[in-house]
Amino acid sequence: MTEFGFIDSIKTLFAPLPDNGFEGIGDDCSVLSVGGGESLVFTADLLTEGVHFLRTATSPRELGRKSLAVNLSDVAAMGARPVATLLSIALPADAADAWAAEFMLGYRELSEEFGVTLAGGDTTRSLSGLTINVTAIGRAADAHLKRRSDARPGDVIFTAGELGTSGAGLQDILAGRCDTPAAAVHRNPQPQVAEGIWLGSRPEVRAMMDLSDGLASDLKHILDRSGVGAEVAVEQIPAAPGADIRMAACSGEDYKLLLTAAPEAAERLAADFRIRFGTPLHPIGRITSGPGLVWLRNGKPEPLDWHGFEHY
Amino acid sequence: MTEFGFIDSIKTLFAPLPDNGFEGIGDDCSVLSVGGGESLVFTADLLTEGVHFLRTATSPRELGRKSLAVNLSDVAAMGARPVATLLSIALPADAADAWAAEFMLGYRELSEEFGVTLAGGDTTRSLSGLTINVTAIGRAADAHLKRRSDARPGDVIFTAGELGTSGAGLQDILAGRCDTPAAAVHRNPQPQVAEGIWLGSRPEVRAMMDLSDGLASDLKHILDRSGVGAEVAVEQIPAAPGADIRMAACSGEDYKLLLTAAPEAAERLAADFRIRFGTPLHPIGRITSGPGLVWLRNGKPEPLDWHGFEHY
């Protein structure tokens, strides 16, 4: 069974249970409205050695930052402000003490940068590899929450940054070049927390998520959840320096925001974003009535067997 | 560094950060007041293969139940009602598919029994052992929350059930006798959810926690956090059938509630508890002005080098 097959079977299995006010599984975070016009959001990410990271290719401090960053990105993708995390970490004997202390320094650095408190967790021995789970909690006004399910035909699709740097960095690392700028970005991604909160406050933003598995995979989640299709102009995909278009569309872990915006307000949104953050929103295509994702080159459909990132 | 040493160093490291309304680390759960007289509580437990469980000695269905049970117990220990969990699980190749499906059935059984929704999580491959992290979320009226820090001199100390069954079961399992009733309890503990919620509603209950590492260790957390001492009469410790007093005091994973109650209302509390649940609250001693935990035998202090449970 694939990971997504397993998740689908879990959703089916748990569907008859009471929801206790929580929205179901299928977005970057689950949502609980707590009254007073406010909601909390929750997300968890599990990182395992050899699957999500190689201890030989990343420092403990960078891994501490990254473990937190990927979760903050999920919170920001909802338009929410991250407020707290719970950190669980299983430490093999050769990663106790100095390694663990360095890991915590990195985790703390990024916690401090985004004003996030550590509200609990668990530490234990591991007989084999390192495993890290972070659960992140965010808060948002109900009206500011963004979901994957709210894209509408005609919406402009934007990415909130250039893509492919992390993928290029991963290639560098796997080739033994661990000291390139792209490799540093791969090991130390910066979540778009301020951008997510700001985009959350804009009513013309409809659907939003973060790009963790690559545009070619992740956009399909918005299409599936919203019951729409999309046309994406490949020449408009903003490939970062060192990445080609295909890498920008297919490699993962960029942790840039992907969003759709009401067409009549999209230009203004992009202009305001540039004023606020000094960087552009990149329009890459349009939501259609669908079905499916159509790649366009020079305005013409092009069949491309592009798909997202597989963890190494 | 020990686990507790590591946790202390983390607390120090994160103390200067903003708390965002969350109470600090050091109780069964962290607490966030969400307004309207209500709080949410959060806890996480990480279970790793070979440290917390042996796949040869437990079925996947039992492990699914236990992974959830230990977290529900932490929520109940605050006097809160568990409402949702996030489940992260790293699956090695030989535990995918059928094993994982059975695990989820067990997890669902107990979720259904306590009306808890599955609000998210993560699944991933593991190159080595199985690792499971559960984050549980509970709700309670602010006034019903119980903490470790509220014991006062004179309080009566109670356990909400007999102790030592799980420890006896672990001995059986390690001796290869996996089919004894005690072994079944060790693999399949029942969290005192209804009891915790009920005790939360009683204002005469002051401090509360769940017994996961053994009375000899866990009571010290209440004493430390409350700045008090205790006298415990060893002959009053309610040893379960098959366990002796020492095992009842020192073995772990019973997941019974440990609480202190105002002396003037303690007898009434125990009587009401028996009416409500059909089982007694067991008085085992008194909170003192301290310091430290004093074991009494026939009313006389007895120096005992008793300490809690170490995971196998």
Coordinates of C-alpha atoms in Angstrom, one line a residue:
Chain A
M1 CA 0.0 0.0 0.0
T2 CA 1.2 3.5 -0.8
E3 CA 1.3 6.2 1.9
F4 CA -1.7 7.9 0.3
G5 CA -3.6 4.6 0.0
F6 CA -2.9 4.0 3.7
I7 CA -4.2 7.6 4.6
D8 CA -7.3 7.0 2.5
S9 CA -8.0 3.8 4.3
I10 CA -7.6 5.5 7.7
K11 CA -10.0 8.3 6.6
T12 CA -12.6 5.7 5.7
L13 CA -12.1 3.8 8.9
F14 CA -12.5 6.9 11.1
A15 CA -15.2 8.7 9.2
P16 CA -18.1 7.3 11.3
L17 CA -16.6 8.6 14.6
P18 CA -17.8 11.9 16.1
D19 CA -15.8 14.8 14.9
N20 CA -15.9 16.8 18.2
G21 CA -15.8 20.0 16.2
F22 CA -12.6 19.1 14.3
E23 CA -12.6 19.4 10.5
G24 CA -11.6 16.2 8.8
I25 CA -8.2 15.1 7.5
G26 CA -7.1 16.4 4.1
D27 CA -5.7 19.8 4.6
D28 CA -2.3 21.1 5.8
C29 CA -3.8 21.3 9.3
S30 CA -7.0 20.2 11.0
V31 CA -9.2 23.0 12.3
L32 CA -11.0 23.4 15.6
S33 CA -13.2 26.5 16.1
V34 CA -12.9 27.6 19.7
G35 CA -15.5 30.3 19.7
G36 CA -15.2 34.1 19.7
G37 CA -14.5 34.0 16.0
E38 CA -11.3 32.2 16.4
S39 CA -9.9 28.8 15.5
L40 CA -6.9 26.6 16.4
V41 CA -5.1 24.6 13.8
F42 CA -3.1 21.4 14.3
T43 CA -0.5 19.6 12.2
A44 CA 2.1 16.8 12.8
D45 CA 5.2 15.8 10.8
L46 CA 7.3 12.7 11.4
L47 CA 10.9 12.7 10.2
T48 CA 12.9 9.5 10.2
E49 CA 16.6 9.0 9.6
G50 CA 17.5 7.7 6.2
V51 CA 14.1 8.5 4.8
H52 CA 13.8 12.3 5.5
F53 CA 17.4 13.1 6.4
L54 CA 20.9 11.7 6.5
R55 CA 22.8 12.4 9.7
T56 CA 26.0 12.5 7.6
A57 CA 24.6 15.3 5.4
T58 CA 23.0 17.6 7.9
S59 CA 24.1 19.2 11.2
P60 CA 22.0 18.6 14.3
R61 CA 21.4 22.3 14.5
E62 CA 20.1 22.5 10.9
L63 CA 17.9 19.4 11.5
G64 CA 16.5 21.1 14.7
R65 CA 15.5 24.1 12.6
K66 CA 14.1 22.0 9.7
S67 CA 12.0 19.8 12.0
L68 CA 10.3 22.9 13.2
A69 CA 10.2 24.7 9.8
V70 CA 8.2 22.1 8.0
N71 CA 5.5 22.3 10.6
L72 CA 5.4 26.1 10.7
S73 CA 5.0 26.0 7.0
D74 CA 1.9 23.9 7.3
V75 CA 0.4 26.3 9.9
A76 CA 1.2 29.3 7.7
A77 CA -0.4 27.6 4.7
M78 CA -3.7 27.8 6.6
G79 CA -3.3 31.6 7.1
A80 CA -2.7 30.9 10.8
R81 CA -0.1 32.2 13.2
P82 CA 2.0 29.3 14.8
V83 CA 1.9 29.6 18.6
A84 CA 3.2 26.3 20.1
T85 CA 4.8 23.0 19.3
L86 CA 5.1 19.6 21.0
L87 CA 8.4 17.9 20.1
S88 CA 8.9 14.1 20.4
I89 CA 12.4 12.7 19.7
A90 CA 13.8 9.2 19.9
L91 CA 17.6 9.4 20.3
P92 CA 19.9 6.5 19.6
A93 CA 23.0 6.2 21.9
D94 CA 25.3 7.9 19.4
A95 CA 23.0 11.0 19.1
A96 CA 22.5 11.6 22.8
D97 CA 24.1 14.5 24.8
A98 CA 26.1 16.8 22.4
W99 CA 24.1 15.9 19.3
A100 CA 20.8 16.3 21.1
A101 CA 21.9 19.6 22.7
E102 CA 22.9 21.0 19.3
F103 CA 19.6 19.8 17.8
M104 CA 17.7 21.7 20.5
L105 CA 19.7 24.9 19.9
G106 CA 18.5 24.8 16.3
Y107 CA 15.0 24.1 17.3
R108 CA 15.1 27.0 19.7
E109 CA 16.6 29.4 17.2
L110 CA 13.6 29.0 14.9
S111 CA 11.1 28.9 17.7
E112 CA 12.4 32.3 18.9
E113 CA 12.5 33.7 15.4
F114 CA 8.8 33.0 15.0
G115 CA 7.7 33.5 18.6
V116 CA 6.6 29.9 19.1
T117 CA 6.6 28.3 22.5
L118 CA 7.5 24.7 23.3
A119 CA 4.4 23.3 25.0
G120 CA 5.4 19.7 25.6
G121 CA 6.6 16.5 23.9
D122 CA 8.5 13.4 24.8
T123 CA 12.0 12.1 24.6
T124 CA 13.1 8.5 24.6
R125 CA 15.9 6.2 23.7
S126 CA 15.9 4.6 20.3
L127 CA 17.6 1.2 19.5
S128 CA 18.0 2.1 15.9
G129 CA 17.6 5.4 14.0
L130 CA 16.7 8.9 15.0
T131 CA 13.0 9.8 14.8
I132 CA 11.5 13.2 15.3
N133 CA 7.8 14.2 15.5
V134 CA 6.7 17.7 15.8
T135 CA 3.0 18.7 16.4
A136 CA 2.4 22.4 15.7
I137 CA -0.5 24.5 16.9
G138 CA -1.6 27.7 15.2
R139 CA -4.3 30.3 15.8
A140 CA -6.3 32.4 13.3
A141 CA -9.5 34.3 13.0
D142 CA -12.1 32.0 11.5
A143 CA -12.5 34.4 8.6
H144 CA -8.8 34.3 7.8
L145 CA -8.4 30.5 7.5
K146 CA -7.5 29.2 4.0
R147 CA -8.2 25.7 2.9
R148 CA -7.3 23.5 -0.1
S149 CA -11.0 23.2 -1.0
D150 CA -11.9 26.8 -1.9
A151 CA -10.4 27.2 -5.4
R152 CA -12.9 28.3 -8.0
P153 CA -12.8 28.3 -11.8
G154 CA -11.2 31.5 -13.0
D155 CA -8.9 31.9 -10.0
V156 CA -5.3 32.9 -10.7
I157 CA -2.8 30.4 -9.4
F158 CA 0.3 32.0 -7.7
T159 CA 3.4 30.7 -6.0
A160 CA 4.8 32.9 -3.3
G161 CA 8.4 32.4 -4.3
E162 CA 10.8 30.7 -6.7
L163 CA 10.9 26.9 -6.9
G164 CA 13.4 24.2 -7.2
T165 CA 16.2 25.4 -4.9
S166 CA 15.7 22.7 -2.4
G167 CA 15.6 20.0 -5.2
A168 CA 18.8 21.3 -6.6
G169 CA 20.3 21.3 -3.2
L170 CA 19.3 17.7 -2.7
Q171 CA 21.0 16.8 -5.9
D172 CA 24.1 18.5 -4.7
I173 CA 24.0 16.7 -1.4
L174 CA 23.5 13.3 -3.0
A175 CA 26.5 14.1 -5.3
G176 CA 28.6 14.8 -2.2
R177 CA 28.6 18.6 -2.7
C178 CA 27.2 19.6 0.7
D179 CA 28.5 23.2 0.8
T180 CA 26.6 24.8 -2.1
P181 CA 24.1 27.5 -1.4
A182 CA 21.2 25.3 -2.7
A183 CA 22.3 22.5 -0.4
A184 CA 22.1 24.9 2.5
V185 CA 18.6 25.9 1.6
H186 CA 17.6 22.2 1.3
R187 CA 18.9 21.6 4.9
N188 CA 17.5 24.9 6.3
P189 CA 14.3 25.9 4.6
Q190 CA 12.6 29.1 5.7
P191 CA 8.9 28.8 6.2
Q192 CA 6.7 31.7 4.9
V193 CA 5.1 32.4 8.2
A194 CA 4.6 36.2 7.8
E195 CA 3.5 35.7 4.2
G196 CA 0.9 33.0 5.2
I197 CA -0.6 35.2 7.9
W198 CA -0.7 38.2 5.6
L199 CA -2.3 36.1 2.8
G200 CA -4.8 34.7 5.3
S201 CA -6.0 38.2 6.0
R202 CA -6.8 38.9 2.3
P203 CA -10.3 37.8 1.4
E204 CA -9.4 37.5 -2.3
V205 CA -7.1 34.6 -1.5
R206 CA -9.2 31.4 -1.9
A207 CA -7.3 28.2 -1.6
M208 CA -3.8 27.9 -0.1
M209 CA -1.3 25.2 0.8
D210 CA 2.5 24.9 1.1
L211 CA 4.6 23.2 -1.5
S212 CA 6.3 20.2 0.2
D213 CA 6.1 17.5 -2.4
G214 CA 6.4 19.6 -5.5
L215 CA 4.0 21.7 -7.5
A216 CA 3.1 18.8 -9.9
S217 CA 1.8 16.8 -6.9
D218 CA 0.6 19.4 -4.5
L219 CA -1.5 21.4 -6.9
K220 CA -3.5 18.3 -7.6
H221 CA -4.5 18.3 -3.9
I222 CA -6.1 21.7 -4.4
L223 CA -7.8 20.5 -7.5
D224 CA -9.1 17.3 -5.9
R225 CA -10.4 19.0 -2.8
S226 CA -12.0 21.9 -4.7
G227 CA -13.5 19.8 -7.5
V228 CA -11.8 21.9 -10.2
G229 CA -9.0 21.7 -12.8
A230 CA -6.1 23.9 -13.7
E231 CA -4.0 25.1 -16.6
V232 CA -0.4 25.9 -15.8
A233 CA 1.9 27.7 -18.2
V234 CA 5.2 25.9 -17.8
E235 CA 7.2 28.9 -19.0
Q236 CA 5.7 30.9 -16.1
I237 CA 6.8 28.5 -13.4
P238 CA 9.4 30.5 -11.5
A239 CA 12.5 28.3 -11.5
A240 CA 15.1 29.4 -9.0
P241 CA 18.7 29.9 -10.1
G242 CA 20.3 26.5 -10.5
A243 CA 17.0 24.7 -11.2
D244 CA 15.3 24.1 -14.5
I245 CA 11.5 24.3 -15.0
R246 CA 11.0 20.6 -14.6
M247 CA 12.9 20.6 -11.3
A248 CA 10.9 23.6 -10.2
A249 CA 7.7 21.8 -10.9
C250 CA 8.6 18.3 -9.6
S251 CA 11.1 18.6 -6.8
G252 CA 10.0 18.9 -3.2
E253 CA 10.6 20.7 0.0
D254 CA 10.6 24.3 -1.3
Y255 CA 8.0 25.2 1.4
K256 CA 6.8 28.1 -0.6
L257 CA 3.1 28.9 -0.5
L258 CA 0.8 28.0 -3.4
L259 CA -2.5 29.9 -3.6
T260 CA -5.4 30.8 -5.8
A261 CA -6.9 34.2 -5.9
A262 CA -10.1 35.8 -7.2
P263 CA -9.3 37.0 -10.8
E264 CA -10.7 40.5 -10.3
A265 CA -8.4 41.1 -7.3
A266 CA -5.4 39.1 -8.3
E267 CA -3.3 41.9 -9.7
R268 CA -3.9 44.1 -6.8
L269 CA -3.0 41.3 -4.4
A270 CA 0.3 40.7 -6.2
A271 CA 1.1 44.4 -6.1
D272 CA 0.4 44.7 -2.4
F273 CA 2.4 41.5 -1.7
R274 CA 5.4 43.0 -3.4
I275 CA 5.1 46.2 -1.4
R276 CA 4.8 44.3 1.8
F277 CA 7.5 41.7 1.2
G278 CA 9.7 43.1 -1.5
T279 CA 9.2 39.9 -3.6
P280 CA 6.7 39.0 -6.2
L281 CA 3.8 36.6 -6.2
H282 CA 4.4 34.5 -9.4
P283 CA 1.2 33.8 -11.5
I284 CA 1.6 30.4 -13.1
G285 CA -1.9 29.7 -14.4
R286 CA -5.6 29.5 -13.9
I287 CA -8.1 27.3 -12.2
T288 CA -10.5 25.8 -14.7
S289 CA -13.8 23.8 -14.3
G290 CA -11.6 20.8 -15.0
P291 CA -11.1 18.0 -14.6
G292 CA -7.4 17.6 -14.2
L293 CA -4.1 19.5 -14.5
V294 CA -3.2 20.6 -18.0
W295 CA 0.3 21.9 -18.7
L296 CA 0.5 24.6 -21.4
R297 CA 3.6 25.6 -23.4
N298 CA 3.2 28.7 -25.5
G299 CA -0.6 28.5 -24.8
K300 CA -0.9 24.9 -26.1
P301 CA -1.5 21.8 -24.0
E302 CA 1.6 19.6 -23.7
P303 CA 1.4 16.1 -22.2
L304 CA 4.0 16.0 -19.5
D305 CA 4.5 13.0 -17.2
W306 CA 5.5 15.3 -14.3
H307 CA 4.9 14.2 -10.8
G308 CA 6.2 15.2 -7.4
F309 CA 9.0 14.4 -5.1
E310 CA 9.8 11.1 -3.5
H311 CA 11.8 11.2 -0.3
Y312 CA 15.2 9.7 -0.6
Chain B
M1 CA 22.5 12.7 30.3
T2 CA 19.3 11.1 31.6
E3 CA 15.9 11.7 30.1
F4 CA 14.9 14.0 33.0
G5 CA 18.2 15.8 32.7
F6 CA 17.6 16.4 29.0
I7 CA 14.0 17.7 29.7
D8 CA 15.3 20.0 32.4
S9 CA 17.9 21.4 30.0
I10 CA 15.2 22.0 27.4
K11 CA 13.0 23.8 29.9
T12 CA 15.8 26.1 30.8
L13 CA 16.6 26.7 27.1
F14 CA 13.0 27.6 26.2
A15 CA 12.1 29.5 29.4
P16 CA 12.8 33.0 27.9
L17 CA 10.5 32.5 24.9
P18 CA 7.0 33.9 25.0
D19 CA 4.4 31.4 26.3
N20 CA 1.6 32.5 24.0
G21 CA -0.9 31.6 26.8
F22 CA 0.4 28.0 27.3
E23 CA 1.3 26.9 30.7
G24 CA 4.9 25.6 30.9
I25 CA 6.2 22.0 30.7
G26 CA 5.9 19.8 33.7
D27 CA 2.4 18.4 34.0
D28 CA 0.7 15.5 32.3
C29 CA -0.5 18.0 29.7
S30 CA 0.1 21.6 28.8
V31 CA -2.8 23.9 29.1
L32 CA -4.2 26.7 26.8
S33 CA -7.1 28.7 28.0
V34 CA -9.3 29.5 25.0
G35 CA -11.8 31.8 26.7
G36 CA -15.4 31.3 27.7
G37 CA -14.2 29.5 30.8
E38 CA -12.7 26.6 28.9
S39 CA -9.2 25.2 28.3
L40 CA -7.6 22.8 25.9
V41 CA -4.9 20.4 27.0
F42 CA -2.2 18.8 25.0
T43 CA 0.1 15.8 25.5
A44 CA 2.4 13.7 23.3
D45 CA 3.9 10.2 23.8
L46 CA 6.5 8.6 21.7
L47 CA 6.7 4.8 21.6
T48 CA 9.7 3.1 20.0
E49 CA 10.2 -0.5 19.2
G50 CA 12.5 -2.4 21.6
V51 CA 12.2 0.3 24.2
H52 CA 8.5 0.6 24.9
F53 CA 7.2 -2.6 23.2
L54 CA 8.4 -5.8 21.5
R55 CA 6.6 -6.7 18.3
T56 CA 7.1 -10.4 19.2
A57 CA 5.2 -9.9 22.5
T58 CA 2.2 -7.7 21.5
S59 CA -0.3 -7.9 18.6
P60 CA -0.6 -4.9 16.3
R61 CA -4.2 -4.4 17.5
E62 CA -3.2 -4.3 21.1
L63 CA -0.4 -1.9 20.3
G64 CA -2.8 0.4 18.4
R65 CA -5.0 0.5 21.6
K66 CA -2.1 1.0 23.9
S67 CA -0.6 3.8 21.9
L68 CA -3.8 5.7 22.3
A69 CA -4.5 4.6 25.9
V70 CA -1.4 6.1 27.4
N71 CA -2.2 9.5 25.9
L72 CA -5.9 9.4 26.9
S73 CA -4.6 8.6 30.4
D74 CA -2.6 11.8 30.4
V75 CA -5.6 13.9 29.3
A76 CA -7.8 12.3 32.0
A77 CA -5.2 13.0 34.6
M78 CA -5.8 16.7 34.0
G79 CA -9.6 16.2 34.6
A80 CA -10.2 16.8 30.9
R81 CA -12.2 15.0 28.3
P82 CA -10.1 13.7 25.4
V83 CA -11.5 15.0 22.1
A84 CA -8.9 14.3 19.3
T85 CA -5.6 12.9 18.5
L86 CA -2.9 13.2 15.8
L87 CA -1.1 9.9 15.1
S88 CA 2.3 9.7 13.5
I89 CA 3.7 6.3 12.6
A90 CA 6.9 5.2 11.0
L91 CA 6.5 1.8 9.4
P92 CA 9.3 -0.6 8.5
A93 CA 8.7 -2.7 5.4
D94 CA 7.8 -5.8 7.4
A95 CA 5.1 -3.9 9.3
A96 CA 3.3 -2.3 6.4
D97 CA 0.0 -3.4 5.0
A98 CA -1.6 -6.1 7.2
W99 CA 0.3 -5.1 10.3
A100 CA -0.5 -1.4 9.9
A101 CA -4.2 -2.2 9.1
E102 CA -4.5 -4.3 12.3
F103 CA -2.8 -1.5 14.3
M104 CA -5.3 1.0 13.0
L105 CA -8.2 -1.2 13.9
G106 CA -7.0 -1.3 17.5
Y107 CA -6.5 2.5 17.5
R108 CA -9.9 3.0 16.1
E109 CA -11.6 0.6 18.7
L110 CA -10.3 2.7 21.6
S111 CA -11.0 6.0 19.8
E112 CA -14.6 4.9 19.3
E113 CA -14.9 3.7 22.9
F114 CA -13.9 7.2 24.2
G115 CA -15.5 9.2 21.4
V116 CA -12.2 10.6 20.3
T117 CA -11.7 11.8 16.7
L118 CA -8.6 11.4 14.6
A119 CA -7.6 14.9 13.6
G120 CA -4.4 14.3 11.6
G121 CA -0.9 12.9 11.8
D122 CA 1.7 11.5 9.5
T123 CA 2.8 8.2 8.1
T124 CA 6.2 7.4 6.7
R125 CA 8.6 4.6 6.0
S126 CA 11.1 3.6 8.5
L127 CA 14.5 2.0 7.6
S128 CA 14.7 0.4 11.0
G129 CA 12.2 0.0 13.9
L130 CA 8.6 1.0 14.3
T131 CA 8.0 4.4 16.0
I132 CA 4.6 5.8 17.0
N133 CA 3.8 9.3 18.3
V134 CA 0.4 10.2 19.5
T135 CA -0.5 13.8 20.4
A136 CA -3.8 14.0 22.3
I137 CA -6.0 17.0 22.8
G138 CA -8.5 17.4 25.6
R139 CA -11.1 20.0 26.7
A140 CA -12.1 21.0 30.2
A141 CA -13.8 23.8 32.1
D142 CA -10.9 25.9 33.5
A143 CA -12.3 25.3 37.0
H144 CA -12.1 21.5 36.5
L145 CA -8.4 21.3 35.5
K146 CA -6.2 19.4 37.9
R147 CA -2.5 19.9 38.1
R148 CA 0.5 18.3 39.9
S149 CA 1.2 21.5 41.6
D150 CA -1.9 21.9 43.9
A151 CA -1.3 19.4 46.7
R152 CA -1.3 20.9 50.2
P153 CA -0.2 19.6 53.6
G154 CA -2.9 17.5 55.2
D155 CA -4.3 16.3 51.8
V156 CA -5.2 12.6 51.7
I157 CA -3.4 10.7 48.9
F158 CA -5.5 8.3 46.9
T159 CA -4.9 5.9 44.0
A160 CA -8.0 5.3 41.9
G161 CA -7.3 1.5 41.5
E162 CA -5.1 -1.3 42.4
L163 CA -1.4 -1.2 41.4
G164 CA 1.1 -3.7 40.0
T165 CA -0.9 -5.7 37.5
S166 CA 1.0 -4.2 34.6
G167 CA 4.4 -4.8 36.2
A168 CA 3.4 -8.4 37.0
G169 CA 2.3 -8.8 33.4
L170 CA 5.6 -7.4 32.1
Q171 CA 7.4 -10.0 34.3
D172 CA 5.3 -12.7 32.8
I173 CA 6.0 -11.5 29.2
L174 CA 9.7 -11.3 29.8
A175 CA 9.6 -14.9 31.2
G176 CA 7.8 -16.0 28.0
R177 CA 4.3 -16.3 29.6
C178 CA 2.4 -14.0 27.2
D179 CA -1.0 -15.4 27.8
T180 CA -1.6 -14.6 31.5
P181 CA -4.3 -12.1 32.5
A182 CA -1.7 -9.7 33.9
A183 CA 0.2 -9.9 30.6
A184 CA -3.0 -9.0 28.8
V185 CA -3.4 -5.9 31.1
H186 CA 0.2 -4.9 30.4
R187 CA -0.4 -4.9 26.7
N188 CA -3.9 -3.4 26.8
P189 CA -4.2 -0.9 29.7
Q190 CA -7.5 0.8 30.2
P191 CA -7.2 4.6 30.8
Q192 CA -9.4 6.0 33.5
V193 CA -11.1 8.6 31.3
A194 CA -14.5 8.7 33.0
E195 CA -12.9 8.7 36.4
G196 CA -10.6 11.5 35.5
I197 CA -13.4 13.7 34.2
W198 CA -15.5 13.0 37.3
L199 CA -12.6 13.7 39.6
G200 CA -11.9 16.9 37.7
S201 CA -15.4 18.1 38.5
R202 CA -14.8 17.6 42.3
P203 CA -13.4 20.8 43.8
E204 CA -12.0 18.8 46.8
V205 CA -9.6 17.0 44.5
R206 CA -6.4 19.1 44.5
A207 CA -3.5 17.5 42.7
M208 CA -3.8 14.7 40.1
M209 CA -1.6 12.8 37.7
D210 CA -1.6 9.3 36.1
L211 CA 0.7 6.5 37.3
S212 CA 2.9 5.6 34.3
D213 CA 6.3 5.2 35.9
G214 CA 5.3 3.8 39.3
L215 CA 4.0 5.4 42.5
A216 CA 7.5 5.7 43.9
S217 CA 8.6 7.9 41.1
D218 CA 5.4 9.6 40.1
L219 CA 4.3 10.8 43.6
K220 CA 7.6 12.7 43.7
H221 CA 6.5 14.8 40.8
I222 CA 3.5 16.0 42.7
L223 CA 5.7 16.7 45.8
D224 CA 8.3 18.6 43.7
R225 CA 5.7 20.6 41.8
S226 CA 3.7 21.4 44.9
G227 CA 6.6 22.0 47.2
V228 CA 5.4 19.5 49.8
G229 CA 6.3 16.1 51.2
A230 CA 4.3 12.9 51.9
E231 CA 4.0 10.0 54.2
V232 CA 2.8 6.8 52.5
A233 CA 1.8 3.7 54.6
V234 CA 3.2 0.8 52.6
E235 CA 0.6 -1.6 54.0
Q236 CA -2.1 0.5 52.5
I237 CA -0.7 0.5 49.0
P238 CA -3.3 -1.5 47.1
A239 CA -1.4 -4.3 45.5
A240 CA -3.3 -6.1 42.7
P241 CA -3.6 -9.9 42.8
G242 CA -0.3 -11.3 41.6
A243 CA 1.7 -8.2 42.6
D244 CA 3.4 -7.6 46.0
I245 CA 3.6 -4.2 47.7
R246 CA 7.0 -3.4 46.3
M247 CA 5.8 -4.2 42.7
A248 CA 2.7 -2.1 43.3
A249 CA 4.8 0.8 44.4
C250 CA 7.7 0.5 41.9
S251 CA 6.4 -1.0 38.7
G252 CA 5.0 1.2 35.9
E253 CA 2.3 1.4 33.3
D254 CA -0.7 0.9 35.6
Y255 CA -2.3 4.1 34.2
K256 CA -4.3 4.5 37.4
L257 CA -5.0 8.0 38.7
L258 CA -3.0 9.3 41.7
L259 CA -4.7 12.2 43.5
T260 CA -4.7 14.3 46.6
A261 CA -7.9 15.6 48.3
A262 CA -8.8 18.1 50.9
P263 CA -8.9 16.1 54.2
E264 CA -12.3 17.3 55.4
A265 CA -13.9 16.1 52.1
A266 CA -11.8 13.0 51.4
E267 CA -14.1 10.4 53.0
R268 CA -17.1 11.8 51.1
L269 CA -15.2 11.9 47.9
A270 CA -14.3 8.2 48.3
A271 CA -17.8 7.2 49.1
D272 CA -19.2 9.1 46.1
F273 CA -16.5 7.6 43.8
R274 CA -17.5 4.1 45.0
I275 CA -21.2 4.8 44.2
R276 CA -20.4 6.2 40.8
F277 CA -17.8 3.6 39.7
G278 CA -18.4 0.6 41.9
T279 CA -14.7 0.5 43.0
P280 CA -12.9 2.2 45.8
L281 CA -10.5 5.1 46.0
H282 CA -7.5 3.7 48.0
P283 CA -6.1 6.1 50.7
I284 CA -2.4 5.5 50.9
G285 CA -1.1 8.4 53.0
R286 CA -1.0 12.1 53.6
I287 CA 0.7 15.1 52.1
T288 CA 3.1 16.8 54.6
S289 CA 4.9 20.0 54.7
G290 CA 7.9 17.9 53.7
P291 CA 10.4 17.7 52.3
G292 CA 10.5 14.3 50.7
L293 CA 8.6 11.1 50.5
V294 CA 8.6 9.0 53.8
W295 CA 7.5 5.4 53.7
L296 CA 5.8 4.3 56.9
R297 CA 5.3 0.7 58.0
N298 CA 3.0 0.2 61.1
G299 CA 3.2 4.0 61.5
K300 CA 7.0 4.1 61.7
P301 CA 9.3 5.5 59.0
E302 CA 11.2 2.8 57.1
P303 CA 14.0 3.7 54.8
L304 CA 13.2 2.0 51.5
D305 CA 15.3 2.5 48.3
W306 CA 12.2 2.2 46.1
H307 CA 12.1 3.9 42.8
G308 CA 10.0 3.7 39.6
F309 CA 9.9 1.7 36.5
E310 CA 12.6 1.6 33.7
H311 CA 11.3 0.8 30.3
Y312 CA 12.6 -2.5 29.0

